PDB file of C-alpha atoms and ligand atoms in Angstrom:
ATOM      1  CA  MET A   1      97.560 114.698  82.507  1.00 68.00           C
ATOM      2  CA  LEU A   2      98.427 112.159  79.809  1.00 72.00           C
ATOM      3  CA  ASP A   3     101.805 111.068  79.007  1.00 79.00           C
ATOM      4  CA  ASP A   4     102.920 112.579  75.818  1.00 81.00           C
ATOM      5  CA  GLN A   5     102.464 115.802  78.658  1.00 82.00           C
ATOM      6  CA  ILE A   6     104.470 114.291  81.289  1.00 83.00           C
ATOM      7  CA  ARG A   7     107.111 112.960  79.459  1.00 85.00           C
ATOM      8  CA  LEU A   8     107.969 116.828  78.322  1.00 85.00           C
ATOM      9  CA  GLU A   9     108.276 117.610  82.038  1.00 87.00           C
ATOM     10  CA  LYS A  10     111.817 117.988  83.810  1.00 90.00           C
ATOM     11  CA  PRO A  11     112.269 115.065  86.391  1.00 92.00           C
ATOM     12  CA  LEU A  12     112.810 116.648  89.921  1.00 95.00           C
ATOM     13  CA  LEU A  13     114.438 113.469  91.785  1.00 97.00           C
ATOM     14  CA  ILE A  14     114.872 110.670  89.147  1.00 97.00           C
ATOM     15  CA  THR A  15     117.067 110.286  85.718  1.00 97.00           C
ATOM     16  CA  SER A  16     115.605 110.989  82.658  1.00 95.00           C
ATOM     17  CA  GLY A  17     116.272 107.163  81.801  1.00 96.00           C
ATOM     18  CA  GLN A  18     113.953 106.103  85.055  1.00 97.00           C
ATOM     19  CA  LYS A  19     111.330 108.296  83.918  1.00 96.00           C
ATOM     20  CA  GLU A  20     111.621 106.731  80.339  1.00 95.00           C
ATOM     21  CA  GLU A  21     111.920 103.466  81.856  1.00 97.00           C
ATOM     22  CA  TYR A  22     108.617 104.021  83.938  1.00 98.00           C
ATOM     23  CA  LEU A  23     106.915 105.697  80.780  1.00 96.00           C
ATOM     24  CA  GLU A  24     107.786 102.451  78.889  1.00 97.00           C
ATOM     25  CA  ASP A  25     107.699  99.461  81.364  1.00 98.00           C
ATOM     26  CA  GLY A  26     104.877 100.961  83.614  1.00 98.00           C
ATOM     27  CA  ALA A  27     107.341 100.532  86.880  1.00 98.00           C
ATOM     28  CA  VAL A  28     110.870 101.538  87.598  1.00 98.00           C
ATOM     29  CA  LEU A  29     112.648 100.706  90.605  1.00 98.00           C
ATOM     30  CA  ILE A  30     114.459 103.620  92.699  1.00 98.00           C
ATOM     31  CA  GLU A  31     117.339 102.336  94.888  1.00 98.00           C
ATOM     32  CA  SER A  32     117.994 103.386  98.084  1.00 98.00           C
ATOM     33  CA  ILE A  33     116.338 106.901  97.775  1.00 98.00           C
ATOM     34  CA  VAL A  34     115.131 106.839 100.950  1.00 98.00           C
ATOM     35  CA  SER A  35     117.082 107.892 104.246  1.00 98.00           C
ATOM     36  CA  GLU A  36     117.753 105.749 107.002  1.00 98.00           C
ATOM     37  CA  THR A  37     116.454 108.673 108.893  1.00 98.00           C
ATOM     38  CA  TRP A  38     113.213 108.520 107.863  1.00 98.00           C
ATOM     39  CA  LEU A  39     113.178 104.362 107.389  1.00 98.00           C
ATOM     40  CA  LYS A  40     113.794 104.458 111.186  1.00 98.00           C
ATOM     41  CA  LYS A  41     110.811 106.623 112.229  1.00 98.00           C
ATOM     42  CA  ILE A  42     108.613 104.789 109.989  1.00 98.00           C
ATOM     43  CA  ARG A  43     109.552 101.494 111.213  1.00 98.00           C
ATOM     44  CA  ARG A  44     109.195 102.936 114.663  1.00 98.00           C
ATOM     45  CA  ALA A  45     105.364 103.807 113.675  1.00 98.00           C
ATOM     46  CA  SER A  46     105.030 100.802 112.432  1.00 98.00           C
ATOM     47  CA  ASP A  47     106.305  98.626 115.656  1.00 98.00           C
ATOM     48  CA  GLU A  48     103.727 100.837 117.363  1.00 98.00           C
ATOM     49  CA  ILE A  49     100.594  99.648 115.043  1.00 97.00           C
ATOM     50  CA  ILE A  50     101.890  95.913 115.319  1.00 97.00           C
ATOM     51  CA  GLU A  51     101.987  96.256 119.265  1.00 97.00           C
ATOM     52  CA  ARG A  52      98.681  97.600 119.014  1.00 97.00           C
ATOM     53  CA  SER A  53      97.284  95.046 116.940  1.00 97.00           C
ATOM     54  CA  ARG A  54      97.992  92.288 119.828  1.00 97.00           C
ATOM     55  CA  LYS A  55      94.527  93.126 121.000  1.00 96.00           C
ATOM     56  CA  ILE A  56      92.808  92.422 117.541  1.00 96.00           C
ATOM     57  CA  GLU A  57      91.043  89.273 117.194  1.00 95.00           C
ATOM     58  CA  GLU A  58      89.514  89.935 113.990  1.00 94.00           C
ATOM     59  CA  SER A  59      90.419  91.744 111.106  1.00 93.00           C
ATOM     60  CA  ASN A  60      88.324  95.031 110.846  1.00 92.00           C
ATOM     61  CA  SER A  61      88.603  98.530 108.524  1.00 90.00           C
ATOM     62  CA  GLN A  62      92.236  98.834 110.109  1.00 93.00           C
ATOM     63  CA  TYR A  63      93.854  95.737 110.102  1.00 95.00           C
ATOM     64  CA  ILE A  64      93.465  92.847 107.892  1.00 94.00           C
ATOM     65  CA  LEU A  65      95.438  89.899 110.013  1.00 95.00           C
ATOM     66  CA  GLU A  66      97.165  87.121 108.787  1.00 94.00           C
ATOM     67  CA  GLU A  67      96.379  83.543 109.330  1.00 92.00           C
ATOM     68  CA  GLY A  68      97.756  82.418 112.876  1.00 94.00           C
ATOM     69  CA  HIS A  69      97.956  86.203 114.457  1.00 96.00           C
ATOM     70  CA  SER A  70      97.646  86.279 118.088  1.00 96.00           C
ATOM     71  CA  LYS A  71      98.390  88.130 120.933  1.00 96.00           C
ATOM     72  CA  ASN A  72     101.447  86.639 122.160  1.00 96.00           C
ATOM     73  CA  SER A  73     102.698  86.547 118.310  1.00 96.00           C
ATOM     74  CA  PRO A  74     101.081  89.472 115.836  1.00 97.00           C
ATOM     75  CA  ARG A  75     100.876  88.829 112.223  1.00 96.00           C
ATOM     76  CA  LEU A  76      99.516  91.225 109.841  1.00 97.00           C
ATOM     77  CA  LYS A  77      98.391  91.211 105.991  1.00 96.00           C
ATOM     78  CA  ARG A  78      97.648  94.945 106.262  1.00 96.00           C
ATOM     79  CA  LEU A  79      97.518  98.129 107.962  1.00 97.00           C
ATOM     80  CA  SER A  80      94.636 100.227 106.129  1.00 96.00           C
ATOM     81  CA  SER A  81      95.182 104.175 105.423  1.00 97.00           C
ATOM     82  CA  PRO A  82      98.391 103.916 107.876  1.00 98.00           C
ATOM     83  CA  VAL A  83      97.939 107.943 107.759  1.00 98.00           C
ATOM     84  CA  ASP A  84      94.857 107.912 109.650  1.00 98.00           C
ATOM     85  CA  HIS A  85      96.499 105.650 112.532  1.00 97.00           C
ATOM     86  CA  HIS A  86     100.187 107.397 112.995  1.00 98.00           C
ATOM     87  CA  SER A  87     101.301 111.181 112.124  1.00 98.00           C
ATOM     88  CA  THR A  88     104.666 109.304 110.983  1.00 98.00           C
ATOM     89  CA  PHE A  89     102.967 108.278 107.805  1.00 98.00           C
ATOM     90  CA  TRP A  90     101.280 111.458 106.785  1.00 98.00           C
ATOM     91  CA  ASP A  91     104.604 113.233 107.452  1.00 98.00           C
ATOM     92  CA  PHE A  92     106.485 111.052 105.328  1.00 98.00           C
ATOM     93  CA  ILE A  93     103.861 110.670 102.212  1.00 98.00           C
ATOM     94  CA  SER A  94     103.050 114.422 101.953  1.00 98.00           C
ATOM     95  CA  ASN A  95     106.860 115.054 102.478  1.00 98.00           C
ATOM     96  CA  GLU A  96     108.931 116.251  99.972  1.00 96.00           C
ATOM     97  CA  ILE A  97     110.594 113.210  98.734  1.00 97.00           C
ATOM     98  CA  SER A  98     107.758 111.181  98.162  1.00 98.00           C
ATOM     99  CA  SER A  99     105.302 114.341  96.438  1.00 98.00           C
ATOM    100  CA  GLN A 100     108.480 114.620  94.028  1.00 98.00           C
ATOM    101  CA  LEU A 101     109.034 111.086  93.026  1.00 98.00           C
ATOM    102  CA  ALA A 102     104.837 111.124  92.272  1.00 98.00           C
ATOM    103  CA  ALA A 103     105.639 114.446  90.580  1.00 97.00           C
ATOM    104  CA  ASP A 104     108.033 112.919  88.330  1.00 97.00           C
ATOM    105  CA  VAL A 105     105.913 110.467  87.243  1.00 97.00           C
ATOM    106  CA  VAL A 106     102.492 112.175  86.811  1.00 97.00           C
ATOM    107  CA  GLY A 107     103.180 115.621  86.125  1.00 96.00           C
ATOM    108  CA  PRO A 108     103.730 118.943  88.564  1.00 96.00           C
ATOM    109  CA  ASN A 109     100.147 118.956  90.304  1.00 97.00           C
ATOM    110  CA  VAL A 110      99.971 116.257  92.661  1.00 98.00           C
ATOM    111  CA  LYS A 111      96.992 114.480  94.744  1.00 98.00           C
ATOM    112  CA  TYR A 112      96.877 111.916  97.334  1.00 98.00           C
ATOM    113  CA  HIS A 113      94.882 109.060  97.074  1.00 98.00           C
ATOM    114  CA  HIS A 114      94.697 106.311  99.661  1.00 98.00           C
ATOM    115  CA  SER A 115      97.536 104.309 101.264  1.00 98.00           C
ATOM    116  CA  LYS A 116      98.394 100.823 102.887  1.00 98.00           C
ATOM    117  CA  LEU A 117     101.290  99.240 104.629  1.00 98.00           C
ATOM    118  CA  ASN A 118     101.316  95.647 103.391  1.00 98.00           C
ATOM    119  CA  TYR A 119     103.500  93.466 105.651  1.00 97.00           C
ATOM    120  CA  LYS A 120     103.839  90.180 103.790  1.00 97.00           C
ATOM    121  CA  TRP A 121     104.678  88.442 106.825  1.00 97.00           C
ATOM    122  CA  ALA A 122     107.182  86.308 107.347  1.00 96.00           C
ATOM    123  CA  ASN A 123     106.894  82.281 106.897  1.00 95.00           C
ATOM    124  CA  GLY A 124     103.810  82.262 104.681  1.00 94.00           C
ATOM    125  CA  GLY A 125     102.705  85.661 104.211  1.00 95.00           C
ATOM    126  CA  THR A 126     100.264  85.696 101.652  1.00 93.00           C
ATOM    127  CA  LYS A 127     100.414  85.939  97.934  1.00 95.00           C
ATOM    128  CA  PHE A 128      98.879  88.170  95.333  1.00 95.00           C
ATOM    129  CA  ASP A 129      97.443  87.103  92.230  1.00 96.00           C
ATOM    130  CA  TRP A 130      98.307  88.968  88.854  1.00 98.00           C
ATOM    131  CA  HIS A 131      96.057  92.515  88.738  1.00 98.00           C
ATOM    132  CA  GLN A 132      95.773  95.710  87.718  1.00 98.00           C
ATOM    133  CA  ASP A 133      94.913  97.952  90.237  1.00 98.00           C
ATOM    134  CA  ILE A 134      92.814 100.950  88.621  1.00 98.00           C
ATOM    135  CA  GLN A 135      89.558  99.102  88.342  1.00 98.00           C
ATOM    136  CA  SER A 136      89.570  98.908  91.983  1.00 97.00           C
ATOM    137  CA  TRP A 137      89.611 103.155  91.797  1.00 98.00           C
ATOM    138  CA  PRO A 138      89.027 104.681  88.325  1.00 98.00           C
ATOM    139  CA  HIS A 139      89.934 107.637  87.850  1.00 98.00           C
ATOM    140  CA  THR A 140      89.262 109.981  84.394  1.00 98.00           C
ATOM    141  CA  ASP A 141      93.062 109.573  83.509  1.00 97.00           C
ATOM    142  CA  TYR A 142      95.481 106.773  83.734  1.00 97.00           C
ATOM    143  CA  SER A 143      97.993 109.003  85.810  1.00 97.00           C
ATOM    144  CA  PRO A 144      97.842 107.154  89.203  1.00 98.00           C
ATOM    145  CA  VAL A 145     100.851 105.630  90.292  1.00 98.00           C
ATOM    146  CA  THR A 146     101.747 104.134  93.953  1.00 98.00           C
ATOM    147  CA  LEU A 147     105.185 104.238  95.562  1.00 98.00           C
ATOM    148  CA  ALA A 148     106.196 101.089  97.157  1.00 98.00           C
ATOM    149  CA  LEU A 149     108.777 101.680  99.771  1.00 98.00           C
ATOM    150  CA  PHE A 150     110.541  98.671 101.056  1.00 98.00           C
ATOM    151  CA  LEU A 151     110.745  99.271 104.777  1.00 98.00           C
ATOM    152  CA  ASN A 152     113.692  96.509 104.821  1.00 98.00           C
ATOM    153  CA  ASP A 153     115.649  95.096 102.429  1.00 97.00           C
ATOM    154  CA  CYS A 154     113.349  92.805  99.805  1.00 97.00           C
ATOM    155  CA  THR A 155     115.269  89.634  98.371  1.00 97.00           C
ATOM    156  CA  SER A 156     113.795  87.205  95.780  1.00 97.00           C
ATOM    157  CA  ASN A 157     112.528  84.668  98.546  1.00 95.00           C
ATOM    158  CA  GLN A 158     110.328  87.140 100.383  1.00 97.00           C
ATOM    159  CA  GLY A 159     107.837  87.459  97.689  1.00 97.00           C
ATOM    160  CA  PRO A 160     108.971  90.816  95.807  1.00 98.00           C
ATOM    161  CA  LEU A 161     106.794  92.481  93.790  1.00 98.00           C
ATOM    162  CA  LEU A 162     106.392  91.250  90.223  1.00 98.00           C
ATOM    163  CA  THR A 163     105.177  93.431  87.095  1.00 98.00           C
ATOM    164  CA  ILE A 164     104.644  92.470  83.509  1.00 98.00           C
ATOM    165  CA  LYS A 165     106.582  95.037  81.303  1.00 98.00           C
ATOM    166  CA  GLY A 166     104.820  97.409  79.102  1.00 98.00           C
ATOM    167  CA  SER A 167     101.500  96.055  80.490  1.00 98.00           C
ATOM    168  CA  HIS A 168     100.390  99.384  81.300  1.00 98.00           C
ATOM    169  CA  ARG A 169     100.107  99.644  77.423  1.00 97.00           C
ATOM    170  CA  GLY A 170      97.895  96.957  77.001  1.00 98.00           C
ATOM    171  CA  PRO A 171      94.054  96.469  77.654  1.00 98.00           C
ATOM    172  CA  LEU A 172      92.694  96.497  81.128  1.00 98.00           C
ATOM    173  CA  PHE A 173      91.861  92.702  81.779  1.00 98.00           C
ATOM    174  CA  SER A 174      88.306  92.269  83.830  1.00 97.00           C
ATOM    175  CA  MET A 175      88.903  91.934  87.660  1.00 96.00           C
ATOM    176  CA  TYR A 176      85.563  89.532  87.725  1.00 95.00           C
ATOM    177  CA  ASP A 177      85.073  85.981  87.008  1.00 92.00           C
ATOM    178  CA  LYS A 178      82.592  84.823  84.741  1.00 90.00           C
ATOM    179  CA  ASN A 179      79.886  84.884  87.643  1.00 90.00           C
ATOM    180  CA  GLU A 180      80.438  88.272  88.457  1.00 91.00           C
ATOM    181  CA  ASN A 181      82.458  87.998  91.546  1.00 91.00           C
ATOM    182  CA  TRP A 182      84.805  90.683  92.105  1.00 93.00           C
ATOM    183  CA  VAL A 183      88.573  88.303  91.974  1.00 94.00           C
ATOM    184  CA  LEU A 184      91.333  91.121  91.393  1.00 95.00           C
ATOM    185  CA  SER A 185      92.935  88.121  89.473  1.00 96.00           C
ATOM    186  CA  ILE A 186      94.057  87.512  85.710  1.00 97.00           C
ATOM    187  CA  PRO A 187      94.639  84.168  85.240  1.00 95.00           C
ATOM    188  CA  GLU A 188      98.089  83.319  84.060  1.00 96.00           C
ATOM    189  CA  ALA A 189      97.345  81.828  80.775  1.00 96.00           C
ATOM    190  CA  GLU A 190      96.512  85.389  79.556  1.00 96.00           C
ATOM    191  CA  LEU A 191      99.876  86.679  80.172  1.00 98.00           C
ATOM    192  CA  ASP A 192     103.051  86.304  78.575  1.00 97.00           C
ATOM    193  CA  LEU A 193     104.952  85.563  81.698  1.00 98.00           C
ATOM    194  CA  SER A 194     108.065  85.927  79.873  1.00 98.00           C
ATOM    195  CA  LEU A 195     108.609  89.811  80.234  1.00 98.00           C
ATOM    196  CA  THR A 196     108.328  89.427  84.063  1.00 98.00           C
ATOM    197  CA  LYS A 197     110.258  91.546  86.107  1.00 98.00           C
ATOM    198  CA  LYS A 198     111.098  90.999  89.739  1.00 98.00           C
ATOM    199  CA  HIS A 199     111.451  94.139  91.794  1.00 98.00           C
ATOM    200  CA  THR A 200     114.156  93.207  94.700  1.00 98.00           C
ATOM    201  CA  GLY A 201     116.565  95.821  96.336  1.00 98.00           C
ATOM    202  CA  PRO A 202     117.987  97.225  99.327  1.00 98.00           C
ATOM    203  CA  ALA A 203     115.846  98.974 102.349  1.00 98.00           C
ATOM    204  CA  GLY A 204     114.800 102.695 101.093  1.00 98.00           C
ATOM    205  CA  SER A 205     113.952 101.666  97.331  1.00 98.00           C
ATOM    206  CA  VAL A 206     110.714 102.779  95.911  1.00 98.00           C
ATOM    207  CA  LEU A 207     109.017 101.241  93.559  1.00 98.00           C
ATOM    208  CA  LEU A 208     106.992 103.492  90.897  1.00 98.00           C
ATOM    209  CA  LEU A 209     104.227 101.473  89.637  1.00 98.00           C
ATOM    210  CA  ASN A 210     101.511 102.479  87.446  1.00 98.00           C
ATOM    211  CA  CYS A 211      97.955 101.898  88.001  1.00 98.00           C
ATOM    212  CA  ARG A 212      97.491  99.820  84.620  1.00 98.00           C
ATOM    213  CA  THR A 213     100.465  97.722  85.210  1.00 98.00           C
ATOM    214  CA  ILE A 214      99.798  94.149  85.870  1.00 98.00           C
ATOM    215  CA  HIS A 215     101.635  92.955  88.964  1.00 98.00           C
ATOM    216  CA  SER A 216     101.634  90.364  91.681  1.00 98.00           C
ATOM    217  CA  SER A 217     103.653  88.654  94.517  1.00 97.00           C
ATOM    218  CA  GLU A 218     104.447  85.513  95.671  1.00 95.00           C
ATOM    219  CA  PRO A 219     103.790  84.307  98.938  1.00 96.00           C
ATOM    220  CA  ASN A 220     106.312  84.849 101.486  1.00 97.00           C
ATOM    221  CA  ASN A 221     107.955  81.582 102.659  1.00 93.00           C
ATOM    222  CA  SER A 222     111.512  83.126 104.366  1.00 97.00           C
ATOM    223  CA  ASN A 223     111.962  83.946 107.909  1.00 97.00           C
ATOM    224  CA  GLN A 224     111.616  87.839 107.241  1.00 97.00           C
ATOM    225  CA  SER A 225     108.783  90.033 106.637  1.00 97.00           C
ATOM    226  CA  ARG A 226     108.647  91.902 103.666  1.00 98.00           C
ATOM    227  CA  PRO A 227     106.775  95.826 105.235  1.00 98.00           C
ATOM    228  CA  MET A 228     105.941  98.000 102.104  1.00 98.00           C
ATOM    229  CA  LEU A 229     103.944 101.023 102.343  1.00 98.00           C
ATOM    230  CA  LEU A 230     102.226 101.826  99.384  1.00 98.00           C
ATOM    231  CA  SER A 231     100.866 105.419  98.472  1.00 98.00           C
ATOM    232  CA  VAL A 232      98.789 106.455  95.366  1.00 98.00           C
ATOM    233  CA  TYR A 233      98.640 109.480  93.924  1.00 98.00           C
ATOM    234  CA  SER A 234      97.561 111.034  90.536  1.00 98.00           C
ATOM    235  CA  SER A 235      98.068 114.268  88.585  1.00 97.00           C
ATOM    236  CA  ALA A 236      95.888 116.855  90.492  1.00 98.00           C
ATOM    237  CA  ASP A 237      93.630 116.961  87.370  1.00 97.00           C
ATOM    238  CA  SER A 238      92.813 113.241  87.388  1.00 98.00           C
ATOM    239  CA  ILE A 239      89.469 112.811  89.379  1.00 98.00           C
ATOM    240  CA  PRO A 240      88.145 109.595  90.988  1.00 98.00           C
ATOM    241  CA  TYR A 241      85.211 108.822  90.103  1.00 97.00           C
ATOM    242  CA  THR A 242      83.899 105.765  92.411  1.00 96.00           C
ATOM    243  CA  HIS A 243      83.689 105.455  95.950  1.00 95.00           C
ATOM    244  CA  ASN A 244      87.443 105.166  97.680  1.00 96.00           C
ATOM    245  CA  PRO A 245      87.847 101.757  98.912  1.00 95.00           C
ATOM    246  CA  ILE A 246      90.593 102.796 101.555  1.00 95.00           C
ATOM    247  CA  PRO A 247      88.886 106.408 102.218  1.00 95.00           C
ATOM    248  CA  SER A 248      90.515 108.855 104.883  1.00 97.00           C
ATOM    249  CA  PRO A 249      90.361 112.705 105.582  1.00 98.00           C
ATOM    250  CA  TYR A 250      93.632 113.174 103.888  1.00 98.00           C
ATOM    251  CA  ALA A 251      92.130 111.959 100.731  1.00 98.00           C
ATOM    252  CA  GLY A 252      92.173 114.605  97.974  1.00 98.00           C
ATOM    253  CA  THR A 253      94.971 116.640  99.413  1.00 98.00           C
ATOM    254  CA  ILE A 254      97.421 118.390  97.061  1.00 98.00           C
ATOM    255  CA  VAL A 255     100.794 117.557  97.928  1.00 98.00           C
ATOM    256  CA  GLN A 256     102.722 119.182  95.399  1.00 97.00           C
ATOM    257  CA  GLY A 257     101.968 122.333  92.962  1.00 98.00           C
ATOM    258  CA  LYS A 258      98.291 123.310  92.610  1.00 98.00           C
ATOM    259  CA  SER A 259      94.531 121.577  92.398  1.00 98.00           C
ATOM    260  CA  ALA A 260      93.276 121.648  88.801  1.00 98.00           C
ATOM    261  CA  THR A 261      90.682 123.904  87.245  1.00 98.00           C
ATOM    262  CA  TRP A 262      90.508 121.678  84.485  1.00 98.00           C
ATOM    263  CA  ALA A 263      89.819 117.575  84.607  1.00 98.00           C
ATOM    264  CA  SER A 264      91.786 115.507  82.344  1.00 96.00           C
ATOM    265  CA  HIS A 265      90.219 112.332  80.313  1.00 96.00           C
ATOM    266  CA  ASP A 266      91.673 109.779  78.738  1.00 96.00           C
ATOM    267  CA  PRO A 267      89.467 108.189  76.140  1.00 96.00           C
ATOM    268  CA  ARG A 268      90.443 104.536  77.312  1.00 97.00           C
ATOM    269  CA  PRO A 269      86.932 102.787  79.247  1.00 98.00           C
ATOM    270  CA  CYS A 270      87.798 101.555  82.837  1.00 98.00           C
ATOM    271  CA  GLN A 271      85.786  98.247  84.532  1.00 98.00           C
ATOM    272  CA  LEU A 272      84.078  99.672  87.390  1.00 97.00           C
ATOM    273  CA  PRO A 273      84.394  97.927  90.741  1.00 96.00           C
ATOM    274  CA  PRO A 274      81.239  96.741  93.365  1.00 93.00           C
ATOM    275  CA  ASP A 275      80.024  99.345  95.465  1.00 91.00           C
ATOM    276  CA  TRP A 276      82.119  99.815  98.292  1.00 88.00           C
ATOM    277  CA  SER A 277      80.267 102.240 100.213  1.00 84.00           C
ATOM    278  CA  THR A 278      79.557 100.202 102.833  1.00 80.00           C
ATOM    279  CA  GLY A 279      82.845  99.019 103.368  1.00 78.00           C
ATOM    280  CA  TYR A 280      86.126  97.479 101.745  1.00 78.00           C
ATOM    281  CA  VAL A 281      87.446  94.072 103.083  1.00 66.00           C
ATOM    282  CA  GLY A 282      90.982  93.867 101.388  1.00 65.00           C
ATOM    283  CA  PRO A 283      91.643  91.967  98.318  1.00 67.00           C
ATOM    284  CA  TRP A 284      92.254  88.736  99.962  1.00 66.00           C
ATOM    285  CA  VAL A 285      88.834  87.394 101.006  1.00 66.00           C
ATOM    286  CA  HIS A 286      88.417  87.828  96.852  1.00 64.00           C
ATOM    287  CA  GLN A 287      91.381  86.083  95.837  1.00 64.00           C
ATOM    288  CA  ASP A 288      90.990  83.534  98.701  1.00 60.00           C
ATOM    289  CA  LYS A 289      88.101  82.052  96.206  1.00 54.00           C
ATOM    290  CA  GLU A 290      88.479  80.018  93.665  1.00 49.00           C
ATOM    291  CA  ARG A 291      88.211  81.996  89.833  1.00 45.00           C
ATOM    292  CA  GLN A 292      85.289  80.052  88.165  1.00 41.00           C
TER     293      GLN A 292
HETATM  294  O1  AKG B   1     102.189  94.270  98.218  1.00 97.91           O
HETATM  295  C1  AKG B   1     102.108  93.546  97.275  1.00 97.91           C
HETATM  296  O2  AKG B   1     102.676  92.512  97.227  1.00 97.91           O
HETATM  297  C2  AKG B   1     101.277  93.680  96.502  1.00 97.91           C
HETATM  298  C3  AKG B   1     100.289  94.634  96.425  1.00 97.91           C
HETATM  299  C4  AKG B   1      99.444  95.025  95.348  1.00 97.91           C
HETATM  300  O3  AKG B   1      99.584  94.515  94.692  1.00 97.91           O
HETATM  301  C5  AKG B   1      98.547  96.076  95.923  1.00 97.91           C
HETATM  302  O4  AKG B   1      98.323  96.441  97.087  1.00 97.91           O
HETATM  303  O5  AKG B   1      97.696  96.232  95.122  1.00 97.91           O
END
């Protein structure tokens, strides 16, 4: 679905002002929208996952380990596709709050694409370079949105998400360097950083982030981790046309409304990612290499 059509839909959970902020800025923080009951369930599921990670010595398709991870002291960058590892995650990601939040910015028919739980561990959780998401998972239009749920309070020194206001209306940048390495990184010199918005807020807040919006996050040098559950949805008529980097049996599920019989097409072109059909390693591997 395209922006002008989305504008006409009455929002279900957010205010008209919040929806307009999303359409204008490419991101909006909906504070404290998720109940403490849900947060407790999700944190409990996450604790189980962390417990299981003690046995893991190397990153794999499920766990991406943070520097210094060990049996005695787990440190995680990411749990990929949490929905495939604990039923609580799919319960939340397919429930009414999540699907209606997505519907408020993609239109009434909502399709799930993928999810990840980024931990940004205390005392050194790694930064994310500036980047746009859609080049990693192109769709026939730019409706895809990430819902970033704050599992704990997120303050300024925990590496909160940063976005560049209005950047979703600007160009798509190359996620390759000049030697054609996929780096998922935009040099700061190419950006107007005076338009940066910092998204801090209480546990239970959800950042709605458009797939074209330029964003990043700083390292976490505080002594509190910053777990964030990121789930990606699109309008049902927006069709992915490359391999899903975080595949799951749930990908393509309609979580709200109905499936599409016509595809929506945005004429603006999209850069293609490398062929990830044999496995995806997560962004950090690429960003750790120096952009040439
Ligand atoms: O977890 C973060 O701080 C950033 C996440 C992100 O940008 C992504 O997964 O694309």
